[in-house]
Amino acid sequence: MSEAPFAMEGSAGVVAMLHGTERALEILRATFGHKAFRGAQGEIVAHVAGGGDALVLMPTGGGKSLCYQVPALLREGTAIVVSPLIALMQDQVGALAQLGVGAAFLNSTLDAATARDTERALESGSLDLLYVAPERLTTPRCLDLLSRSKIALFAIDEAHCVSQWGHDFRPEYLQLSILHERFPAVPRIALTATADPQTRSEIRRRLGLDEARVFVSSFDRPNIRYAIVDKQEARAQLLRFIRDEHADDAGIVYCLSRRKVDETAAWLSGQGFAALPYHAGMDARSRAEHQARFQREEGIVIVATIAFGMGIDKPDVRFVAHLDLPKSIEGYYQETGRAGRDGEPADAWMAYGLADVVQQRRLIEQSEASDEFKRVSSAKLDALLGLCESAGCRRVRLLDYFGEASAPCGNCDNCLDPPQTWDATEAARKALSAIYRSGQRFGAVHLIDVLRGRDNERVLRWDHHKLSVFGIGADLDENAWRGVFRQLVAMGLARVDHEAHGALRLTEASRAVLKGEQPVAMRRAVERKRAATRRSSPAGGDLPAPDADLLARLKAWRLTQAREQAVPAYVILHDSTLAEIARRRPADLDTLAGIGGIGERKLERYGASIVALVLERG
Ligand code: ADP
Ligand code: ZN
């Protein structure tokens, strides 16, 4: 470390650090093919490479891997990466191999001979990184192996798995504090995308990281465009959304129930999409197969319950669609966060209606959980409903929920096409009177019929054509009324009685509205025209569009490569890299080398073929 013999202790450190920063950038460019560190990456790399412990909180897609991969190459010895996602280790190691980095993994999928070879490689010092499953790492045998080897650092990925209150709790993670006890001199870096303060302090405590420097990144995902639409005919709306904007793209469609997953997947397949179901009720083999196809092939739409997600490391998911309402903003953010990890434009789309509110409230009320749990769940649902009904920027609202202040984003439905609000005081009064006059025993469908003056069989059977409210709402159409009832429930001005088959009832808060003492503003229910604004990637600016023909040829070439090497397509090159090639049409290797995602190894391996494709006249 003492390369500046003339300087004092402190500045020698600074000099060494500067030196380290240059080397880090060199590795970033030559090996990973990236031009610059993103956000706090550079600082984190310098800190860990210098021997410090770190806790890194970064959103999904923020670039956590480089925070330990670059120090792994800067420091002497092998970096040990703890990851709960066994299914992914192979792909991660495959991706590193493409970059010329010496990486391997140890988990239960390996046969004994391969495991032994890997252990020997570790001891002989020929590995830069070794991925290990947590349950294996904490065995005496593995710990002994580590003490015979030179360890560069420990990286603990998905560190929130130590949290007993979180949904990803992994008991094996609790044992990881042993790493610090056995190897006190080895720096440790824990990483997670779970932001809340409780989880954060639990990680520090349980992993013995009290002294670690904490790096908190913004949780904004600027490339994700959020849109929440009024649910009318959900399937048709979904179809339009996918057809118009994501015809050949990979995406995830979330549904609440297994049955709906199966039905939606079958229906999308019937519409010509490569759609596959995924839920916990399927046998383990087809589940693993569908996950693997989604991960490795292009353009697959996976239709899933929330059982699908953790362990999905696909950077080019272009959309996440919700056909049903999630339980909380945390859930919504985690699920939508799986879109666009590569930083390219992606969509988070949700269709939401009154039935969703009714369903989620019923799930809470009818659960066996404690009153405390129900109270918390109910508050979380209210926060999510606030997001759905908001007329302001969705992102401002989301980030605010996570304690981050921001300005209107310009990349959500409400920013691009501001919703109109209208004075719904009269409509709300009419709706609430209809609930009251009909005895608080009917759901929205019937109440809308009464308000609109439809004397159908059900209305006649109950003599509701004789009520004073019959026909007083003929001025609004059915959609508008649906919006009114949904917003009344979302605002707590009416409630759903689950004991009485979803009948709507008045609440304490209804009274002021009924008496005309409280004005009510609502969002207007309209089928939105999609905002016609052109998208540019965050780094984009005014770039020319990629050459579509060249892009298609590049993708076909990449697919052949991926098949031959049995790795996912994005491991060969990312979508963003292909797009930039198709945009800039590099005619020689030097120009190609300047494109993001092309490091030395990839240039050597694929450069000639890519330049040939560019020069080929299509
Ligand atoms: P996370 O683990 O935080 O979800 P990853 O480490 O998988 O994120 O990185 C997400 C994506 O961002 C990857 O496609 C990666 O190649 C890319 N990336 C990360 N850091 C940089 C950088 N400094 N410059 C360009 N791309 C980057
Ligand atoms: Zn916005």
XYZ file of C-alpha atoms and ligand atoms in Angstrom:
646
model
C 0.000 0.000 0.000
C 2.892 2.433 0.675
C 3.639 3.669 -2.774
C 4.208 7.228 -1.616
C 7.121 6.906 0.821
C 7.542 10.650 1.162
C 4.046 11.390 2.334
C 2.477 11.255 5.732
C 0.244 8.395 6.737
C -2.980 10.180 5.796
C -2.001 11.402 2.365
C -0.306 8.100 1.583
C -3.749 6.622 2.063
C -5.182 9.184 -0.303
C -2.534 8.499 -2.913
C -3.082 4.766 -2.672
C -6.804 5.327 -2.943
C -6.447 7.471 -6.059
C -4.280 4.804 -7.499
C -6.960 2.246 -6.616
C -9.643 4.423 -8.235
C -7.746 4.470 -11.488
C -7.329 0.730 -11.433
C -11.000 0.299 -10.603
C -11.990 2.400 -13.619
C -9.578 0.467 -15.776
C -11.220 -2.812 -14.734
C -14.684 -1.343 -15.205
C -13.834 -0.337 -18.772
C -11.676 -3.189 -19.955
C -13.410 -6.113 -18.267
C -17.012 -4.991 -17.930
C -17.137 -2.635 -20.890
C -18.806 0.204 -18.935
C -17.681 3.794 -19.269
C -18.237 5.089 -15.770
C -19.451 4.034 -12.364
C -23.081 4.676 -11.630
C -24.164 6.580 -8.541
C -22.290 5.439 -5.454
C -20.660 2.425 -7.145
C -17.234 4.059 -7.405
C -17.213 5.082 -3.755
C -18.381 1.666 -2.618
C -15.756 -0.087 -4.716
C -13.009 2.121 -3.303
C -14.216 1.572 0.243
C -14.421 -2.226 -0.008
C -11.263 -2.577 -2.079
C -9.529 -0.617 0.676
C -10.640 -3.194 3.234
C -13.767 -1.509 4.649
C -17.083 -3.157 5.488
C -20.159 -1.861 3.690
C -23.932 -2.121 3.721
C -25.302 -1.231 0.305
C -28.959 -0.336 -0.259
C -29.711 0.045 -3.921
C -32.884 -0.555 -5.882
C -33.192 -3.536 -8.177
C -31.289 -2.785 -11.344
C -29.145 -0.208 -9.562
C -25.958 -2.158 -10.210
C -25.152 -3.946 -6.982
C -23.081 -6.734 -8.536
C -20.265 -4.460 -9.653
C -19.892 -3.234 -6.073
C -18.304 -6.540 -5.138
C -17.150 -7.812 -8.520
C -14.735 -4.948 -9.126
C -13.182 -5.159 -5.616
C -12.933 -8.911 -6.162
C -10.624 -8.206 -9.081
C -8.759 -5.438 -7.281
C -7.960 -7.403 -4.149
C -5.717 -10.386 -3.822
C -7.466 -13.738 -3.379
C -10.981 -14.966 -4.090
C -14.198 -13.095 -3.308
C -16.801 -15.328 -1.685
C -20.336 -14.389 -2.719
C -23.181 -15.663 -0.573
C -26.428 -15.875 -2.492
C -29.690 -17.664 -1.689
C -30.587 -17.961 -5.356
C -29.070 -21.270 -6.320
C -30.864 -21.370 -9.649
C -29.084 -18.189 -10.678
C -25.521 -19.025 -9.748
C -24.887 -20.843 -12.967
C -26.047 -17.905 -15.092
C -24.036 -15.440 -13.018
C -20.905 -17.533 -13.343
C -21.612 -17.966 -17.057
C -21.899 -14.195 -17.489
C -18.588 -13.638 -15.679
C -16.917 -16.291 -17.797
C -18.002 -14.325 -20.882
C -16.028 -11.395 -19.472
C -12.967 -13.516 -18.872
C -13.366 -13.486 -15.085
C -12.492 -16.689 -13.211
C -15.681 -17.581 -11.379
C -17.293 -20.756 -10.066
C -20.062 -21.804 -7.708
C -20.585 -24.342 -4.942
C -24.101 -25.556 -4.240
C -26.144 -28.706 -3.992
C -26.618 -28.996 -7.756
C -22.964 -29.971 -8.274
C -21.809 -33.577 -8.346
C -19.042 -34.536 -5.899
C -16.237 -34.544 -8.457
C -17.041 -31.067 -9.791
C -17.376 -29.727 -6.246
C -13.947 -31.142 -5.392
C -12.396 -29.542 -8.491
C -13.905 -26.210 -7.515
C -12.569 -26.511 -3.974
C -9.121 -27.220 -5.332
C -9.342 -24.225 -7.650
C -10.164 -22.064 -4.635
C -7.208 -23.365 -2.611
C -4.803 -22.887 -5.486
C -5.925 -19.272 -5.831
C -7.117 -19.512 -9.422
C -10.607 -18.092 -8.811
C -11.591 -14.423 -8.716
C -15.071 -15.124 -7.397
C -16.792 -18.096 -5.824
C -20.579 -18.148 -5.340
C -21.647 -20.277 -2.384
C -25.076 -21.220 -1.027
C -25.442 -20.014 2.583
C -26.216 -23.424 4.073
C -23.050 -24.790 2.549
C -20.827 -21.898 3.505
C -21.465 -22.253 7.227
C -20.543 -25.941 7.405
C -17.277 -26.678 9.315
C -15.896 -28.302 6.197
C -16.424 -25.229 4.072
C -15.110 -22.870 6.752
C -11.933 -24.958 6.993
C -11.574 -24.810 3.255
C -11.846 -21.027 3.430
C -9.170 -20.780 6.105
C -6.781 -22.686 3.856
C -7.472 -20.225 1.027
C -6.791 -16.564 0.381
C -10.074 -14.673 0.693
C -10.415 -11.224 -0.908
C -13.795 -10.329 0.595
C -17.199 -11.667 1.535
C -20.222 -10.372 -0.367
C -23.602 -11.154 1.171
C -26.241 -10.699 -1.502
C -29.969 -10.349 -0.729
C -28.927 -9.474 2.811
C -32.556 -8.792 3.847
C -32.922 -12.586 4.045
C -31.640 -12.285 7.648
C -34.785 -10.385 8.584
C -37.175 -12.646 10.424
C -40.066 -10.305 9.687
C -39.470 -10.113 5.993
C -41.067 -12.425 3.465
C -37.738 -13.769 2.228
C -36.427 -14.958 5.590
C -33.714 -17.627 5.303
C -32.660 -19.146 8.641
C -29.218 -20.028 7.222
C -28.527 -16.319 6.905
C -28.528 -15.985 10.694
C -25.392 -18.133 10.818
C -23.467 -15.765 8.591
C -22.224 -13.721 11.550
C -19.684 -16.533 11.907
C -17.804 -15.116 8.912
C -16.791 -12.071 10.878
C -15.778 -14.157 13.891
C -13.648 -16.549 11.860
C -12.218 -14.033 9.390
C -12.129 -10.646 11.140
C -9.608 -9.172 8.716
C -11.614 -9.896 5.575
C -13.885 -7.042 4.427
C -17.585 -7.757 4.082
C -20.169 -6.116 1.881
C -23.882 -6.803 2.390
C -26.303 -5.805 -0.356
C -30.070 -5.514 -0.589
C -32.866 -3.749 -2.445
C -35.100 -3.699 0.621
C -35.138 -0.167 1.869
C -37.068 0.126 5.082
C -35.215 1.207 8.235
C -36.215 -1.852 10.296
C -34.713 -4.296 7.823
C -31.648 -2.127 7.567
C -30.959 -2.182 11.299
C -31.722 -5.877 11.504
C -29.117 -6.582 8.821
C -26.499 -4.547 10.668
C -27.203 -6.232 13.955
C -27.493 -9.804 12.802
C -24.534 -9.745 10.450
C -22.339 -7.844 12.903
C -22.032 -4.898 10.545
C -22.466 -2.131 13.119
C -19.228 -0.499 12.074
C -19.907 -0.847 8.365
C -20.332 2.209 6.203
C -23.878 2.437 4.883
C -24.489 3.484 1.275
C -28.095 4.395 0.521
C -28.991 5.074 -3.103
C -32.096 6.736 -4.389
C -34.805 4.179 -4.897
C -36.092 5.845 -7.993
C -36.261 3.737 -11.148
C -36.458 6.532 -13.708
C -36.716 4.234 -16.724
C -39.909 2.594 -15.465
C -43.088 4.294 -16.622
C -45.937 3.800 -14.168
C -49.533 3.644 -15.345
C -52.672 2.624 -13.468
C -55.813 2.357 -15.579
C -59.475 1.962 -14.668
C -60.379 -1.673 -15.021
C -63.154 -2.146 -17.555
C -62.555 -5.289 -19.523
C -59.255 -6.235 -18.008
C -58.247 -8.847 -20.559
C -58.980 -6.702 -23.559
C -57.107 -3.838 -21.932
C -54.128 -6.082 -21.211
C -54.135 -7.355 -24.764
C -54.161 -3.844 -26.160
C -51.339 -2.817 -23.862
C -49.123 -5.767 -24.829
C -49.965 -5.613 -28.540
C -49.487 -1.884 -28.903
C -46.382 -1.507 -26.849
C -44.682 -4.805 -26.172
C -45.502 -7.208 -28.959
C -42.180 -9.081 -28.952
C -41.035 -8.295 -25.457
C -40.482 -10.336 -22.330
C -42.855 -9.426 -19.521
C -44.580 -10.556 -16.357
C -48.338 -10.509 -15.767
C -49.316 -10.814 -12.117
C -52.666 -12.281 -11.036
C -53.968 -13.000 -7.564
C -55.200 -16.578 -7.902
C -53.751 -19.718 -9.412
C -56.862 -20.256 -11.466
C -56.688 -16.828 -12.978
C -53.003 -17.410 -13.766
C -53.834 -20.594 -15.675
C -56.754 -19.046 -17.510
C -54.912 -15.862 -18.440
C -51.842 -17.755 -19.677
C -53.995 -20.040 -21.808
C -55.898 -17.077 -23.188
C -52.753 -15.104 -24.051
C -51.325 -18.180 -25.781
C -54.536 -18.355 -27.788
C -53.896 -14.749 -28.820
C -50.530 -15.740 -30.236
C -48.176 -14.837 -27.397
C -45.550 -17.140 -25.907
C -47.206 -17.095 -22.481
C -46.396 -19.504 -19.650
C -48.093 -19.910 -16.258
C -46.210 -19.954 -12.956
C -47.688 -20.554 -9.491
C -47.053 -22.598 -6.358
C -49.746 -25.116 -7.238
C -47.807 -26.398 -10.246
C -45.395 -29.295 -9.904
C -41.815 -28.255 -9.222
C -40.553 -29.429 -12.586
C -42.820 -27.438 -14.848
C -42.346 -24.452 -12.595
C -38.559 -24.668 -12.920
C -38.903 -25.233 -16.637
C -41.095 -22.175 -17.161
C -38.785 -20.027 -15.084
C -35.765 -21.247 -17.049
C -37.469 -20.568 -20.387
C -38.438 -17.084 -19.288
C -34.894 -16.448 -18.162
C -33.198 -17.841 -21.248
C -35.487 -17.322 -24.203
C -36.607 -14.035 -25.627
C -40.091 -12.602 -25.727
C -41.715 -14.915 -23.165
C -44.615 -13.558 -21.141
C -44.873 -15.232 -17.769
C -48.270 -15.120 -16.076
C -47.768 -15.635 -12.367
C -48.884 -15.266 -8.799
C -46.520 -13.422 -6.493
C -44.814 -16.787 -5.937
C -42.813 -15.735 -8.978
C -40.130 -13.146 -8.527
C -37.354 -13.697 -6.063
C -34.550 -15.211 -8.068
C -35.516 -13.611 -11.337
C -32.449 -11.853 -12.572
C -33.459 -11.115 -16.122
C -32.280 -7.623 -17.078
C -34.497 -7.181 -20.140
C -38.010 -7.618 -18.730
C -39.791 -4.845 -20.618
C -43.087 -4.768 -18.742
C -44.764 -5.862 -15.539
C -48.558 -5.887 -15.672
C -50.906 -6.302 -12.716
C -54.341 -7.685 -13.465
C -55.128 -7.633 -9.745
C -54.260 -5.221 -6.996
C -51.213 -6.102 -4.861
C -51.460 -5.891 -1.074
C -49.224 -2.919 -0.453
C -46.966 -0.343 -2.036
C -43.961 -2.424 -0.950
C -45.331 -5.388 -2.902
C -46.202 -3.252 -5.901
C -42.750 -1.662 -5.949
C -40.950 -4.963 -5.596
C -42.982 -6.598 -8.356
C -42.789 -3.672 -10.779
C -39.078 -3.344 -9.949
C -38.440 -6.493 -11.957
C -38.976 -4.485 -15.128
C -36.103 -2.725 -16.863
C -33.126 -3.693 -14.745
C -30.940 -2.902 -17.741
C -31.941 0.745 -17.474
C -33.799 0.742 -20.797
C -37.404 2.028 -20.953
C -39.902 -0.331 -19.324
C -43.555 -0.231 -18.270
C -45.339 -0.939 -15.023
C -49.014 -1.213 -15.923
C -51.940 -2.014 -13.681
C -55.677 -2.319 -14.227
C -57.608 -1.537 -11.081
C -61.307 -1.459 -10.209
C -63.852 -1.620 -7.417
C -63.796 -5.418 -7.334
C -60.084 -5.272 -6.462
C -60.720 -3.110 -3.444
C -63.531 -5.405 -2.353
C -61.383 -8.497 -2.785
C -58.342 -7.175 -0.906
C -60.458 -5.866 1.949
C -62.169 -9.236 2.212
C -58.847 -11.080 2.289
C -57.772 -8.937 5.211
C -61.026 -9.144 7.136
C -61.464 -12.854 6.678
C -57.872 -13.815 7.467
C -57.004 -15.624 10.682
C -54.360 -13.063 11.553
C -54.246 -10.980 14.735
C -56.116 -7.669 14.956
C -52.798 -5.864 14.988
C -51.787 -7.528 11.733
C -55.152 -6.729 10.156
C -54.830 -3.098 11.195
C -51.373 -2.830 9.620
C -52.502 -4.643 6.458
C -55.475 -2.368 6.147
C -53.327 0.746 6.460
C -50.945 -0.602 3.825
C -53.844 -1.250 1.475
C -55.120 2.297 2.023
C -51.723 3.693 1.061
C -51.829 1.683 -2.148
C -55.383 2.826 -2.908
C -54.164 6.388 -2.404
C -51.578 5.747 -5.112
C -54.200 4.268 -7.451
C -56.617 7.161 -7.014
C -53.991 9.878 -7.031
C -54.279 12.551 -9.686
C -50.683 13.619 -9.086
C -47.362 12.108 -10.115
C -47.215 8.393 -9.280
C -43.469 8.453 -8.733
C -43.597 11.334 -6.276
C -46.134 9.329 -4.302
C -44.124 6.080 -4.446
C -40.851 7.666 -3.436
C -42.554 9.657 -0.715
C -43.807 6.387 0.734
C -40.174 5.290 1.002
C -39.200 8.585 2.616
C -37.666 10.198 -0.453
C -38.724 13.636 -1.683
C -38.911 14.215 -5.448
C -40.465 16.390 -8.156
C -43.057 15.305 -10.771
C -41.326 12.836 -13.051
C -42.724 13.339 -16.522
C -42.678 9.566 -17.001
C -45.918 8.301 -15.467
C -49.493 8.308 -16.750
C -50.542 11.215 -14.561
C -47.603 13.385 -15.608
C -47.908 12.576 -19.307
C -51.653 12.869 -19.520
C -52.917 14.639 -16.403
C -56.256 13.225 -15.289
C -59.163 15.563 -14.974
C -60.835 15.841 -11.670
C -64.424 16.851 -11.405
C -66.737 18.056 -8.687
C -68.398 14.805 -7.742
C -70.232 16.147 -4.702
C -73.691 15.674 -6.238
C -72.872 12.270 -7.706
C -71.476 11.110 -4.371
C -74.660 12.231 -2.613
C -76.807 10.377 -5.126
C -74.719 7.225 -4.790
C -74.796 7.308 -1.004
C -78.570 7.916 -0.987
C -79.031 4.950 -3.300
C -77.088 2.806 -0.834
C -79.196 4.108 2.050
C -82.615 3.985 0.336
C -82.150 0.415 -0.836
C -81.353 -0.720 2.690
C -77.533 -1.074 2.491
C -77.947 -4.578 1.121
C -76.816 -4.251 -2.512
C -73.591 -4.077 -4.457
C -72.491 -1.497 -6.999
C -73.877 -3.238 -10.097
C -77.436 -3.121 -8.816
C -77.102 0.368 -7.390
C -75.886 1.649 -10.743
C -78.922 0.080 -12.445
C -81.194 1.855 -9.980
C -79.441 5.197 -10.369
C -79.505 4.988 -14.140
C -83.198 4.061 -14.100
C -82.971 0.604 -15.612
C -86.095 -1.347 -14.791
C -84.629 -4.797 -15.229
C -85.905 -7.938 -13.557
C -83.855 -7.510 -10.387
C -84.852 -3.882 -9.963
C -88.522 -4.756 -10.418
C -88.310 -7.730 -8.063
C -87.167 -5.441 -5.256
C -89.575 -2.651 -6.210
C -86.585 -0.382 -6.602
C -88.165 1.449 -9.537
C -90.365 3.044 -6.890
C -87.454 4.495 -4.907
C -86.891 8.251 -4.986
C -83.366 7.628 -6.256
C -84.548 5.629 -9.277
C -83.237 7.235 -12.451
C -81.670 10.268 -10.758
C -78.273 9.350 -12.155
C -79.154 8.951 -15.842
C -76.777 11.810 -16.654
C -73.693 9.640 -15.988
C -72.835 6.467 -17.880
C -72.066 3.129 -16.306
C -68.300 3.591 -16.344
C -68.563 6.923 -14.643
C -70.734 5.428 -11.908
C -68.332 2.553 -11.431
C -65.598 5.119 -10.922
C -67.748 6.947 -8.393
C -68.451 3.854 -6.292
C -64.833 2.701 -6.456
C -63.567 6.056 -5.284
C -66.173 6.273 -2.543
C -64.903 2.973 -1.159
C -61.248 3.885 -1.680
C -61.855 7.159 0.187
C -63.671 5.435 3.030
C -66.960 7.204 2.244
C -68.642 3.828 1.768
C -67.584 0.371 2.828
C -68.087 -3.153 1.636
C -69.809 -5.625 3.950
C -68.294 -9.043 3.388
C -70.757 -10.786 5.680
C -73.476 -9.578 3.330
C -72.057 -10.687 -0.026
C -70.250 -7.473 -0.726
C -73.164 -5.121 -0.067
C -72.194 -1.458 0.151
C -72.835 0.323 3.433
C -72.474 3.838 4.718
C -69.663 4.836 7.061
C -69.240 7.500 9.722
C -67.696 9.691 7.058
C -70.672 9.322 4.688
C -72.889 11.582 6.735
C -71.152 14.892 5.979
C -71.250 14.140 2.265
C -74.907 13.103 2.329
C -75.818 16.295 4.127
C -73.959 18.286 1.500
C -71.455 19.582 4.060
C -68.400 18.101 2.382
C -67.405 18.558 -1.252
C -65.952 15.571 -3.059
C -63.491 15.722 -5.967
C -62.931 12.638 -8.082
C -60.846 11.516 -11.020
C -62.743 11.350 -14.238
C -63.111 7.843 -15.612
C -61.826 7.910 -19.161
C -60.100 5.426 -21.355
C -56.864 7.260 -21.815
C -55.227 7.859 -25.061
C -51.648 6.738 -24.660
C -49.365 9.655 -24.357
C -47.707 9.990 -27.718
C -44.408 11.213 -26.339
C -41.373 9.474 -27.728
C -39.380 7.567 -25.199
C -35.732 8.095 -24.729
C -33.611 6.051 -22.419
C -32.471 7.984 -19.357
C -28.992 8.459 -20.755
C -30.477 8.892 -24.207
C -30.970 12.515 -25.123
C -31.792 13.070 -28.772
C -30.323 9.949 -30.278
C -31.272 8.655 -33.682
C -33.459 5.557 -33.641
C -31.679 2.229 -34.036
C -31.651 0.684 -37.514
C -34.494 -1.829 -37.156
C -33.184 -4.148 -39.810
C -29.700 -4.316 -38.318
C -31.165 -4.776 -34.853
C -33.168 -7.772 -36.058
C -30.044 -9.318 -37.585
C -28.059 -8.689 -34.397
C -30.749 -10.376 -32.336
C -30.828 -13.395 -34.613
C -27.040 -13.657 -34.406
C -27.165 -13.358 -30.605
C -29.761 -16.111 -30.385
C -27.518 -18.486 -32.328
C -24.606 -17.662 -30.029
C -26.727 -18.163 -26.927
C -27.983 -21.530 -28.158
C -24.506 -22.747 -29.075
C -23.114 -21.793 -25.677
C -26.233 -22.727 -23.736
C -26.436 -19.373 -21.932
C -29.208 -16.752 -21.824
C -29.108 -14.260 -24.687
C -28.407 -11.281 -22.397
C -25.250 -12.995 -21.180
C -23.854 -12.665 -24.718
C -24.821 -8.985 -25.030
C -27.558 -6.853 -23.509
C -30.454 -5.370 -25.451
C -29.085 -1.925 -24.720
C -25.749 -2.837 -26.301
C -27.429 -4.234 -29.419
C -29.579 -1.118 -29.666
C -26.553 1.132 -29.461
C -24.767 -0.876 -32.150
C -27.824 -0.624 -34.390
C -27.878 3.106 -33.758
C -24.207 3.911 -34.247
C -23.354 1.263 -36.852
C -19.674 0.890 -35.868
C -17.738 -0.053 -38.989
C -14.531 -1.078 -37.244
C -13.371 -2.662 -33.997
C -12.147 0.599 -32.463
C -15.544 2.238 -32.807
C -17.240 -0.889 -31.539
C -15.007 -0.865 -28.456
C -16.472 2.505 -27.487
C -19.965 1.068 -27.098
C -21.306 0.350 -23.606
C -21.238 -3.357 -22.733
C -18.315 -4.219 -25.035
C -15.290 -5.090 -22.900
C -11.977 -6.482 -24.116
C -13.068 -10.097 -24.020
C -16.295 -9.547 -25.894
C -14.529 -7.423 -28.479
C -12.040 -10.198 -29.060
C -14.669 -12.868 -29.217
C -17.543 -11.249 -31.092
C -16.113 -8.039 -32.551
C -15.402 -9.343 -36.032
C -18.829 -10.978 -36.409
C -20.610 -7.844 -35.236
C -18.705 -5.527 -37.556
C -19.416 -7.951 -40.406
C -23.130 -7.763 -39.587
C -22.985 -3.963 -39.595
C -21.216 -3.867 -42.947
C -23.478 -6.461 -44.528
C -26.117 -4.771 -46.636
C -29.483 -6.028 -45.475
P -28.883 -5.232 -9.182
O -28.180 -6.475 -8.714
O -28.679 -4.055 -8.289
O -30.331 -5.462 -9.489
P -27.168 -5.504 -11.436
O -25.868 -5.573 -10.756
O -27.761 -6.755 -11.978
O -28.244 -4.774 -10.538
O -27.062 -4.412 -12.594
C -28.184 -4.041 -13.314
C -27.803 -3.686 -14.730
O -27.065 -2.476 -14.791
C -26.937 -4.729 -15.393
O -27.441 -4.903 -16.680
C -25.555 -4.104 -15.413
O -24.791 -4.554 -16.510
C -25.868 -2.635 -15.532
N -24.844 -1.803 -14.913
C -24.431 -1.847 -13.632
N -23.498 -0.913 -13.397
C -23.306 -0.241 -14.560
C -22.480 0.855 -14.974
N -21.642 1.447 -14.124
N -22.567 1.268 -16.257
C -23.428 0.666 -17.120
N -24.229 -0.360 -16.801
C -24.188 -0.818 -15.542
Zn -44.930 11.350 -12.776
